[in-house]
mmCIF file of C-alpha atoms and ligand atoms in Angstrom:
data_model
loop_
_atom_site.group_PDB
_atom_site.id
_atom_site.type_symbol
_atom_site.label_atom_id
_atom_site.label_comp_id
_atom_site.label_asym_id
_atom_site.label_seq_id
_atom_site.Cartn_x
_atom_site.Cartn_y
_atom_site.Cartn_z
ATOM 1 C CA MET E 1 67.920 -1.008 -13.855
ATOM 2 C CA PHE E 2 64.950 -1.677 -16.149
ATOM 3 C CA HIS E 3 67.416 -2.961 -18.791
ATOM 4 C CA LYS E 4 69.054 -5.207 -16.276
ATOM 5 C CA ILE E 5 65.718 -6.710 -15.284
ATOM 6 C CA ARG E 6 64.747 -7.195 -18.932
ATOM 7 C CA ARG E 7 68.063 -8.824 -19.791
ATOM 8 C CA HIS E 8 67.682 -11.103 -16.759
ATOM 9 C CA THR E 9 64.087 -11.986 -17.655
ATOM 10 C CA VAL E 10 64.976 -12.723 -21.284
ATOM 11 C CA ALA E 11 67.869 -14.950 -20.167
ATOM 12 C CA CYS E 12 65.552 -16.815 -17.809
ATOM 13 C CA LEU E 13 62.914 -17.263 -20.488
ATOM 14 C CA CYS E 14 65.547 -18.607 -22.888
ATOM 15 C CA LEU E 15 66.766 -21.073 -20.297
ATOM 16 C CA ILE E 16 63.243 -22.227 -19.504
ATOM 17 C CA THR E 17 62.508 -22.642 -23.227
ATOM 18 C CA ILE E 18 65.647 -24.746 -23.719
ATOM 19 C CA LEU E 19 64.772 -26.885 -20.709
ATOM 20 C CA LEU E 20 61.223 -27.343 -21.942
ATOM 21 C CA LEU E 21 62.515 -28.361 -25.358
ATOM 22 C CA LEU E 22 64.891 -30.855 -23.823
ATOM 23 C CA VAL E 23 62.181 -32.368 -21.633
ATOM 24 C CA GLY E 24 59.853 -32.349 -24.628
ATOM 25 C CA CYS E 25 62.473 -34.176 -26.676
ATOM 26 C CA GLN E 26 62.927 -36.745 -24.015
ATOM 27 C CA ALA E 27 59.187 -37.238 -23.715
ATOM 28 C CA THR E 28 58.880 -37.594 -27.484
ATOM 29 C CA GLU E 29 61.795 -39.993 -27.444
ATOM 30 C CA GLU E 30 60.123 -42.086 -24.715
ATOM 31 C CA VAL E 31 56.859 -42.214 -26.628
ATOM 32 C CA GLN E 32 58.606 -43.115 -29.869
ATOM 33 C CA THR E 33 61.097 -45.619 -28.407
ATOM 34 C CA GLU E 34 60.264 -49.137 -29.575
ATOM 35 C CA PRO E 35 60.516 -51.898 -26.942
ATOM 36 C CA ALA E 36 63.602 -54.061 -27.404
ATOM 37 C CA LEU E 37 61.342 -57.002 -28.085
ATOM 38 C CA LEU E 38 57.642 -57.816 -28.137
ATOM 39 C CA LEU E 39 56.890 -61.182 -26.553
ATOM 40 C CA GLY E 40 53.455 -62.807 -26.685
ATOM 41 C CA PHE E 41 52.928 -65.312 -23.864
ATOM 42 C CA SER E 42 49.893 -67.562 -23.431
ATOM 43 C CA GLN E 43 49.633 -68.890 -19.881
ATOM 44 C CA VAL E 44 47.599 -72.014 -19.029
ATOM 45 C CA GLY E 45 45.537 -70.431 -16.249
ATOM 46 C CA SER E 46 45.693 -69.676 -12.527
ATOM 47 C CA GLU E 47 45.046 -73.175 -11.192
ATOM 48 C CA SER E 48 47.854 -73.321 -8.629
ATOM 49 C CA ALA E 49 50.315 -71.338 -6.521
ATOM 50 C CA TRP E 50 52.943 -72.702 -8.920
ATOM 51 C CA ARG E 51 51.151 -71.216 -11.928
ATOM 52 C CA MET E 52 50.660 -67.826 -10.296
ATOM 53 C CA GLY E 53 54.311 -67.794 -9.201
ATOM 54 C CA ASN E 54 55.310 -68.599 -12.792
ATOM 55 C CA THR E 55 53.206 -65.735 -14.195
ATOM 56 C CA ARG E 56 54.609 -63.261 -11.631
ATOM 57 C CA ASP E 57 58.169 -64.325 -12.409
ATOM 58 C CA ILE E 58 57.688 -63.935 -16.169
ATOM 59 C CA GLU E 59 56.098 -60.474 -15.749
ATOM 60 C CA LYS E 60 58.912 -59.349 -13.435
ATOM 61 C CA LYS E 61 61.732 -60.605 -15.644
ATOM 62 C CA ALA E 62 60.173 -59.095 -18.789
ATOM 63 C CA GLU E 63 60.017 -55.717 -17.064
ATOM 64 C CA GLU E 64 63.615 -55.989 -15.836
ATOM 65 C CA CYS E 65 64.795 -56.779 -19.386
ATOM 66 C CA GLY E 66 62.778 -53.980 -21.027
ATOM 67 C CA ILE E 67 60.769 -56.596 -22.927
ATOM 68 C CA SER E 68 57.204 -55.711 -23.775
ATOM 69 C CA LEU E 69 54.959 -58.600 -22.740
ATOM 70 C CA MET E 70 51.552 -59.427 -24.202
ATOM 71 C CA LEU E 71 50.254 -61.836 -21.560
ATOM 72 C CA GLU E 72 47.085 -63.859 -22.095
ATOM 73 C CA ASN E 73 45.508 -66.194 -19.528
ATOM 74 C CA ALA E 74 43.793 -69.163 -21.228
ATOM 75 C CA ASN E 75 41.751 -70.132 -18.159
ATOM 76 C CA GLN E 76 42.519 -73.824 -18.628
ATOM 77 C CA LYS E 77 41.192 -74.026 -22.208
ATOM 78 C CA GLN E 78 43.241 -75.124 -25.216
ATOM 79 C CA GLU E 79 40.988 -73.179 -27.624
ATOM 80 C CA ASN E 80 41.785 -69.969 -25.722
ATOM 81 C CA GLN E 81 45.509 -70.672 -26.142
ATOM 82 C CA ILE E 82 45.064 -71.276 -29.878
ATOM 83 C CA ASP E 83 43.129 -67.975 -30.199
ATOM 84 C CA ALA E 84 45.828 -66.143 -28.230
ATOM 85 C CA ILE E 85 48.596 -67.499 -30.478
ATOM 86 C CA ARG E 86 46.621 -66.379 -33.549
ATOM 87 C CA ARG E 87 46.311 -62.886 -32.026
ATOM 88 C CA PHE E 88 50.074 -62.806 -31.400
ATOM 89 C CA ILE E 89 50.663 -63.730 -35.051
ATOM 90 C CA ALA E 90 48.250 -61.038 -36.270
ATOM 91 C CA TYR E 91 50.001 -58.519 -34.004
ATOM 92 C CA GLN E 92 53.372 -59.585 -35.479
ATOM 93 C CA VAL E 93 55.090 -60.066 -32.121
ATOM 94 C CA ASP E 94 58.810 -60.874 -32.288
ATOM 95 C CA VAL E 95 58.593 -64.119 -30.315
ATOM 96 C CA ILE E 96 55.702 -66.315 -29.111
ATOM 97 C CA ALA E 97 55.899 -68.336 -25.907
ATOM 98 C CA PHE E 98 53.243 -70.564 -24.400
ATOM 99 C CA SER E 99 52.669 -73.315 -21.809
ATOM 100 C CA PRO E 100 50.587 -75.901 -23.664
ATOM 101 C CA ILE E 101 47.813 -77.219 -21.456
ATOM 102 C CA VAL E 102 47.939 -80.605 -23.222
ATOM 103 C CA GLU E 103 50.477 -82.131 -25.604
ATOM 104 C CA GLU E 104 48.369 -82.768 -28.735
ATOM 105 C CA GLY E 105 46.533 -80.442 -31.112
ATOM 106 C CA TRP E 106 49.009 -77.648 -31.913
ATOM 107 C CA ASP E 107 50.156 -78.473 -35.465
ATOM 108 C CA ASN E 108 47.885 -76.038 -37.337
ATOM 109 C CA VAL E 109 48.403 -72.942 -35.237
ATOM 110 C CA LEU E 110 52.148 -73.537 -34.892
ATOM 111 C CA SER E 111 52.457 -74.006 -38.660
ATOM 112 C CA GLU E 112 50.813 -70.583 -39.010
ATOM 113 C CA ALA E 113 53.414 -69.088 -36.639
ATOM 114 C CA LYS E 114 56.164 -70.759 -38.633
ATOM 115 C CA GLU E 115 54.808 -69.363 -41.915
ATOM 116 C CA ALA E 116 54.727 -65.899 -40.322
ATOM 117 C CA GLY E 117 58.398 -66.381 -39.381
ATOM 118 C CA ILE E 118 57.764 -66.002 -35.628
ATOM 119 C CA PRO E 119 59.831 -68.295 -33.397
ATOM 120 C CA VAL E 120 57.944 -70.187 -30.685
ATOM 121 C CA ILE E 121 59.258 -71.098 -27.230
ATOM 122 C CA LEU E 122 57.545 -73.813 -25.197
ATOM 123 C CA VAL E 123 57.487 -72.844 -21.531
ATOM 124 C CA ASP E 124 56.952 -75.406 -18.757
ATOM 125 C CA ARG E 125 55.194 -78.088 -20.866
ATOM 126 C CA ASP E 126 55.967 -79.920 -24.101
ATOM 127 C CA ILE E 127 53.897 -80.757 -27.188
ATOM 128 C CA SER E 128 53.622 -83.971 -29.164
ATOM 129 C CA THR E 129 53.836 -83.634 -32.944
ATOM 130 C CA GLU E 130 55.107 -85.432 -36.028
ATOM 131 C CA LYS E 131 56.029 -82.134 -37.723
ATOM 132 C CA GLU E 132 59.602 -80.868 -37.584
ATOM 133 C CA GLY E 133 60.677 -77.371 -36.588
ATOM 134 C CA LEU E 134 57.409 -75.977 -35.209
ATOM 135 C CA THR E 135 59.067 -74.758 -32.022
ATOM 136 C CA ALA E 136 62.507 -73.380 -31.249
ATOM 137 C CA CYS E 137 62.986 -74.909 -27.807
ATOM 138 C CA LEU E 138 61.500 -75.993 -24.484
ATOM 139 C CA ILE E 139 62.242 -74.298 -21.157
ATOM 140 C CA GLY E 140 60.760 -76.350 -18.336
ATOM 141 C CA ALA E 141 61.196 -78.935 -15.621
ATOM 142 C CA ASP E 142 62.309 -82.515 -16.116
ATOM 143 C CA PHE E 143 58.960 -83.978 -15.021
ATOM 144 C CA TYR E 144 60.146 -87.553 -15.546
ATOM 145 C CA ASN E 145 62.940 -87.014 -13.058
ATOM 146 C CA GLU E 146 60.446 -85.516 -10.589
ATOM 147 C CA GLY E 147 58.498 -88.810 -10.739
ATOM 148 C CA VAL E 148 61.756 -90.717 -10.222
ATOM 149 C CA MET E 149 62.645 -88.609 -7.151
ATOM 150 C CA ALA E 150 59.165 -89.202 -5.692
ATOM 151 C CA ALA E 151 59.475 -92.987 -6.179
ATOM 152 C CA GLU E 152 63.023 -93.159 -4.847
ATOM 153 C CA TYR E 153 61.858 -91.406 -1.682
ATOM 154 C CA LEU E 154 59.013 -93.928 -1.348
ATOM 155 C CA ILE E 155 61.372 -96.898 -1.702
ATOM 156 C CA ARG E 156 63.665 -95.457 1.004
ATOM 157 C CA LYS E 157 60.676 -94.802 3.285
ATOM 158 C CA ALA E 158 59.293 -98.318 2.787
ATOM 159 C CA ASP E 159 62.754 -99.719 3.637
ATOM 160 C CA SER E 160 63.061 -97.604 6.769
ATOM 161 C CA LEU E 161 59.580 -98.625 7.980
ATOM 162 C CA GLY E 162 60.210 -102.281 7.073
ATOM 163 C CA LEU E 163 57.042 -102.472 4.928
ATOM 164 C CA ASP E 164 56.475 -105.623 2.916
ATOM 165 C CA LYS E 165 53.418 -104.370 1.010
ATOM 166 C CA VAL E 166 52.814 -100.789 -0.085
ATOM 167 C CA ASN E 167 49.397 -99.822 -1.502
ATOM 168 C CA ILE E 168 49.551 -96.628 -3.527
ATOM 169 C CA VAL E 169 46.876 -94.274 -4.825
ATOM 170 C CA GLU E 170 47.928 -91.718 -7.418
ATOM 171 C CA ILE E 171 46.154 -88.394 -7.991
ATOM 172 C CA THR E 172 47.332 -87.168 -11.379
ATOM 173 C CA GLY E 173 47.439 -83.751 -13.012
ATOM 174 C CA THR E 174 45.554 -82.690 -16.148
ATOM 175 C CA GLU E 175 45.091 -85.626 -18.490
ATOM 176 C CA ASP E 176 47.421 -85.607 -21.526
ATOM 177 C CA SER E 177 49.566 -82.805 -20.115
ATOM 178 C CA THR E 178 53.341 -83.299 -20.002
ATOM 179 C CA PRO E 179 53.678 -83.171 -16.192
ATOM 180 C CA MET E 180 50.876 -85.730 -15.820
ATOM 181 C CA ARG E 181 52.429 -88.129 -18.339
ATOM 182 C CA GLN E 182 56.024 -87.723 -17.243
ATOM 183 C CA ARG E 183 55.484 -87.665 -13.465
ATOM 184 C CA GLN E 184 53.505 -90.857 -13.818
ATOM 185 C CA ALA E 185 56.052 -92.517 -16.117
ATOM 186 C CA GLY E 186 59.060 -91.625 -13.938
ATOM 187 C CA PHE E 187 57.310 -92.889 -10.798
ATOM 188 C CA MET E 188 55.967 -96.123 -12.324
ATOM 189 C CA ASP E 189 59.260 -96.994 -14.057
ATOM 190 C CA THR E 190 61.096 -96.607 -10.745
ATOM 191 C CA ILE E 191 58.760 -98.737 -8.614
ATOM 192 C CA LYS E 192 58.016 -101.399 -11.236
ATOM 193 C CA ASP E 193 60.699 -103.860 -10.082
ATOM 194 C CA ASP E 194 59.855 -103.468 -6.396
ATOM 195 C CA GLU E 195 57.387 -106.237 -5.630
ATOM 196 C CA ARG E 196 56.093 -104.494 -2.508
ATOM 197 C CA MET E 197 54.582 -101.677 -4.569
ATOM 198 C CA VAL E 198 50.947 -102.005 -5.685
ATOM 199 C CA VAL E 199 49.052 -99.174 -7.401
ATOM 200 C CA LEU E 200 45.423 -99.430 -6.272
ATOM 201 C CA GLU E 201 44.196 -96.667 -8.580
ATOM 202 C CA SER E 202 45.300 -93.608 -10.555
ATOM 203 C CA ILE E 203 42.700 -90.864 -10.716
ATOM 204 C CA ASN E 204 42.686 -87.499 -12.502
ATOM 205 C CA GLY E 205 42.633 -84.474 -10.185
ATOM 206 C CA ASP E 206 43.374 -81.846 -12.898
ATOM 207 C CA PHE E 207 45.942 -80.022 -10.690
ATOM 208 C CA LEU E 208 43.063 -78.399 -8.744
ATOM 209 C CA ILE E 209 42.527 -78.221 -4.979
ATOM 210 C CA SER E 210 38.784 -78.928 -5.395
ATOM 211 C CA ARG E 211 39.480 -82.029 -7.485
ATOM 212 C CA GLY E 212 42.126 -83.197 -5.006
ATOM 213 C CA ARG E 213 39.448 -83.095 -2.303
ATOM 214 C CA GLU E 214 36.894 -84.988 -4.450
ATOM 215 C CA CYS E 215 39.417 -87.612 -5.555
ATOM 216 C CA MET E 216 40.584 -88.279 -1.999
ATOM 217 C CA LYS E 217 37.005 -88.561 -0.735
ATOM 218 C CA TYR E 218 36.300 -91.169 -3.412
ATOM 219 C CA LEU E 219 39.573 -93.035 -2.771
ATOM 220 C CA ILE E 220 38.926 -93.256 0.970
ATOM 221 C CA GLU E 221 35.353 -94.422 0.422
ATOM 222 C CA THR E 222 36.647 -97.070 -1.999
ATOM 223 C CA TYR E 223 39.849 -98.306 -0.326
ATOM 224 C CA GLY E 224 39.723 -96.984 3.284
ATOM 225 C CA ASP E 225 42.618 -98.156 5.424
ATOM 226 C CA GLU E 226 44.107 -100.202 2.582
ATOM 227 C CA ILE E 227 45.799 -97.003 1.375
ATOM 228 C CA ASP E 228 49.436 -96.707 2.486
ATOM 229 C CA VAL E 229 50.591 -93.963 0.110
ATOM 230 C CA VAL E 230 49.080 -90.954 -1.635
ATOM 231 C CA TYR E 231 51.212 -89.832 -4.585
ATOM 232 C CA SER E 232 49.798 -86.518 -5.775
ATOM 233 C CA HIS E 233 51.085 -84.688 -8.874
ATOM 234 C CA ASN E 234 50.896 -81.210 -7.319
ATOM 235 C CA ASP E 235 50.623 -79.314 -4.042
ATOM 236 C CA GLU E 236 47.087 -78.014 -4.658
ATOM 237 C CA MET E 237 45.632 -81.526 -4.998
ATOM 238 C CA THR E 238 47.626 -82.646 -1.947
ATOM 239 C CA LEU E 239 46.328 -79.725 0.125
ATOM 240 C CA GLY E 240 42.793 -80.605 -0.999
ATOM 241 C CA ALA E 241 43.272 -84.288 -0.102
ATOM 242 C CA LEU E 242 44.674 -83.834 3.430
ATOM 243 C CA PRO E 243 41.446 -82.656 5.165
ATOM 244 C CA GLU E 244 39.570 -85.603 3.624
ATOM 245 C CA ILE E 245 42.139 -88.010 5.076
ATOM 246 C CA GLU E 246 41.794 -86.376 8.500
ATOM 247 C CA LYS E 247 37.983 -86.328 8.303
ATOM 248 C CA ALA E 248 38.094 -90.105 7.766
ATOM 249 C CA GLY E 249 40.068 -90.454 11.005
ATOM 250 C CA PHE E 250 43.567 -91.013 9.563
ATOM 251 C CA SER E 251 46.710 -89.002 10.312
ATOM 252 C CA PRO E 252 48.371 -87.942 7.047
ATOM 253 C CA GLY E 253 52.133 -88.361 7.263
ATOM 254 C CA GLN E 254 51.684 -91.153 9.874
ATOM 255 C CA ASP E 255 48.934 -93.543 8.788
ATOM 256 C CA MET E 256 49.515 -92.670 5.134
ATOM 257 C CA ILE E 257 52.700 -91.586 3.409
ATOM 258 C CA ILE E 258 52.002 -88.379 1.502
ATOM 259 C CA ILE E 259 54.139 -87.400 -1.493
ATOM 260 C CA SER E 260 53.560 -84.151 -3.373
ATOM 261 C CA ILE E 261 55.171 -82.188 -6.202
ATOM 262 C CA ASP E 262 55.839 -78.431 -6.673
ATOM 263 C CA GLY E 263 57.349 -77.277 -3.376
ATOM 264 C CA GLY E 264 55.292 -74.130 -2.829
ATOM 265 C CA GLN E 265 55.421 -72.460 0.584
ATOM 266 C CA ASP E 266 52.078 -73.870 1.814
ATOM 267 C CA ALA E 267 53.109 -77.472 1.120
ATOM 268 C CA ILE E 268 56.541 -76.934 2.690
ATOM 269 C CA ASP E 269 54.855 -75.573 5.849
ATOM 270 C CA VAL E 270 52.634 -78.687 6.017
ATOM 271 C CA LEU E 271 55.687 -80.902 5.419
ATOM 272 C CA LYS E 272 57.341 -79.233 8.430
ATOM 273 C CA GLU E 273 54.170 -79.988 10.477
ATOM 274 C CA GLY E 274 54.605 -83.674 9.554
ATOM 275 C CA LYS E 275 51.421 -84.102 7.483
ATOM 276 C CA ILE E 276 53.318 -84.444 4.190
ATOM 277 C CA ASN E 277 56.378 -86.720 4.002
ATOM 278 C CA CYS E 278 58.058 -85.597 0.805
ATOM 279 C CA VAL E 279 57.691 -82.712 -1.637
ATOM 280 C CA VAL E 280 59.547 -82.850 -4.937
ATOM 281 C CA GLU E 281 60.482 -79.417 -6.227
ATOM 282 C CA CYS E 282 59.193 -78.078 -9.531
ATOM 283 C CA THR E 283 60.427 -74.539 -9.910
ATOM 284 C CA PRO E 284 58.174 -71.968 -11.616
ATOM 285 C CA MET E 285 61.060 -69.486 -11.884
ATOM 286 C CA LEU E 286 61.537 -69.778 -15.650
ATOM 287 C CA GLY E 287 61.410 -66.056 -16.487
ATOM 288 C CA ASP E 288 65.172 -65.424 -16.693
ATOM 289 C CA LYS E 289 65.764 -68.217 -19.186
ATOM 290 C CA LEU E 290 62.685 -67.245 -21.187
ATOM 291 C CA MET E 291 63.843 -63.621 -21.623
ATOM 292 C CA GLU E 292 67.417 -64.659 -22.424
ATOM 293 C CA THR E 293 66.177 -67.130 -25.046
ATOM 294 C CA ALA E 294 63.670 -64.705 -26.594
ATOM 295 C CA ILE E 295 66.422 -62.086 -27.002
ATOM 296 C CA LYS E 296 68.697 -64.647 -28.688
ATOM 297 C CA LEU E 297 65.944 -65.785 -31.044
ATOM 298 C CA LYS E 298 65.130 -62.232 -32.077
ATOM 299 C CA ALA E 299 68.824 -61.737 -32.850
ATOM 300 C CA GLY E 300 68.745 -64.894 -34.988
ATOM 301 C CA GLU E 301 71.113 -66.771 -32.665
ATOM 302 C CA GLU E 302 71.091 -70.521 -31.951
ATOM 303 C CA VAL E 303 69.442 -71.605 -28.683
ATOM 304 C CA GLU E 304 69.573 -74.790 -26.611
ATOM 305 C CA LYS E 305 66.767 -77.157 -27.624
ATOM 306 C CA VAL E 306 65.843 -78.240 -24.088
ATOM 307 C CA ILE E 307 66.553 -76.232 -20.938
ATOM 308 C CA HIS E 308 65.749 -77.916 -17.610
ATOM 309 C CA PRO E 309 66.188 -75.975 -14.355
ATOM 310 C CA GLU E 310 67.929 -77.794 -11.496
ATOM 311 C CA GLU E 311 65.512 -79.297 -8.990
ATOM 312 C CA GLN E 312 65.655 -81.116 -5.682
ATOM 313 C CA TYR E 313 63.267 -82.650 -3.144
ATOM 314 C CA PHE E 314 62.396 -81.896 0.484
ATOM 315 C CA SER E 315 61.454 -84.648 2.915
ATOM 316 C CA ASP E 316 61.003 -85.767 6.503
ATOM 317 C CA GLU E 317 64.556 -87.167 6.247
ATOM 318 C CA MET E 318 65.920 -83.586 6.304
ATOM 319 C CA ASP E 319 66.295 -80.656 8.655
ATOM 320 C CA LEU E 320 64.302 -77.957 6.857
ATOM 321 C CA SER E 321 64.551 -75.272 9.539
ATOM 322 C CA GLY E 322 66.966 -73.181 7.448
ATOM 323 C CA LEU E 323 65.029 -73.427 4.186
ATOM 324 C CA ALA E 324 64.632 -70.008 2.515
ATOM 325 C CA PRO E 325 61.108 -68.771 1.711
ATOM 326 C CA ARG E 326 60.001 -70.410 -1.501
ATOM 327 C CA GLY E 327 58.546 -67.349 -3.257
ATOM 328 C CA TYR E 328 55.468 -69.197 -4.578
HETATM 329 O O1 LIG U 1 53.120 -77.747 -15.420
HETATM 330 C C1 LIG U 1 53.471 -77.555 -14.094
HETATM 331 C C2 LIG U 1 52.326 -77.946 -13.205
HETATM 332 O O2 LIG U 1 51.201 -77.169 -13.528
HETATM 333 C C3 LIG U 1 52.531 -77.725 -11.723
HETATM 334 O O3 LIG U 1 53.029 -78.831 -11.060
HETATM 335 C C4 LIG U 1 51.136 -77.512 -11.289
HETATM 336 O O4 LIG U 1 50.999 -77.055 -9.982
HETATM 337 C C5 LIG U 1 50.660 -76.615 -12.351
HETATM 338 O O5 LIG U 1 49.376 -76.322 -12.366
#
């Protein structure tokens, strides 16, 4: 009997030891396993629902792909982005990605990345440089086409209302950023041959709700009921401008045509209420393409030079009751 118990106990102990070893192995393996890829990403900031949706999407897709993400928020400052890129180089990440706040001023730091042999992906916004081969590719919206879609809507609206003069105020995004330059260029190029269209003023609202409010206050004080159209480069500035229009006794969407860009949930809800007339989509969901491209670059494969997601617009010409939640 005693023997039996001892044999049983020894067998159990052996089994437990083997199990512990196996678990231990696994744990050691987990600790020692290298991530498939280390990606350093410098984000512009947290200025808009778009930006926060973009950050969430990138974090989620990195996790799904088993990519280790070093994420740095530059809080709207180019020098913070430059410092972050230098840290990524020092850390010897596999791939660097960043959303440049403005187009100029990247040559030095990107040359350092190139010398270190680290490929760089531009996310969302472009850079302007004379130097060749500093970046591998750009994954981001076709901002020029967004400006074209906004202007084409305005021309249709002016036709349907039978307007013979259309006074426009433009609230732009961050000066010298790609969306600011391209959304303006696409819009202006499209209206330039339409003699009804007059731009009263373009003013910089920096993509911020607070600046949208300030800009609109100033524009109403300056131009009052002369304003027929507010063309705003993002939803935050539009949402900041609307209360100022109402405070001055005008009905946005009726007395003034309101055109916005981004297509976040809050702006879509206001469009459905009739206070915005048209919202051009700019999707922040760039994470999938970013991960796919980073993996290819690490493997030394060729990648597409420019990747634009497909985008559309939403307007008071459409039935939007079935529109799926926007997710940002
Ligand atoms: O670069 C994309 C723009 O940046 C979005 O339109 C805006 O909301 C964001 O801050």
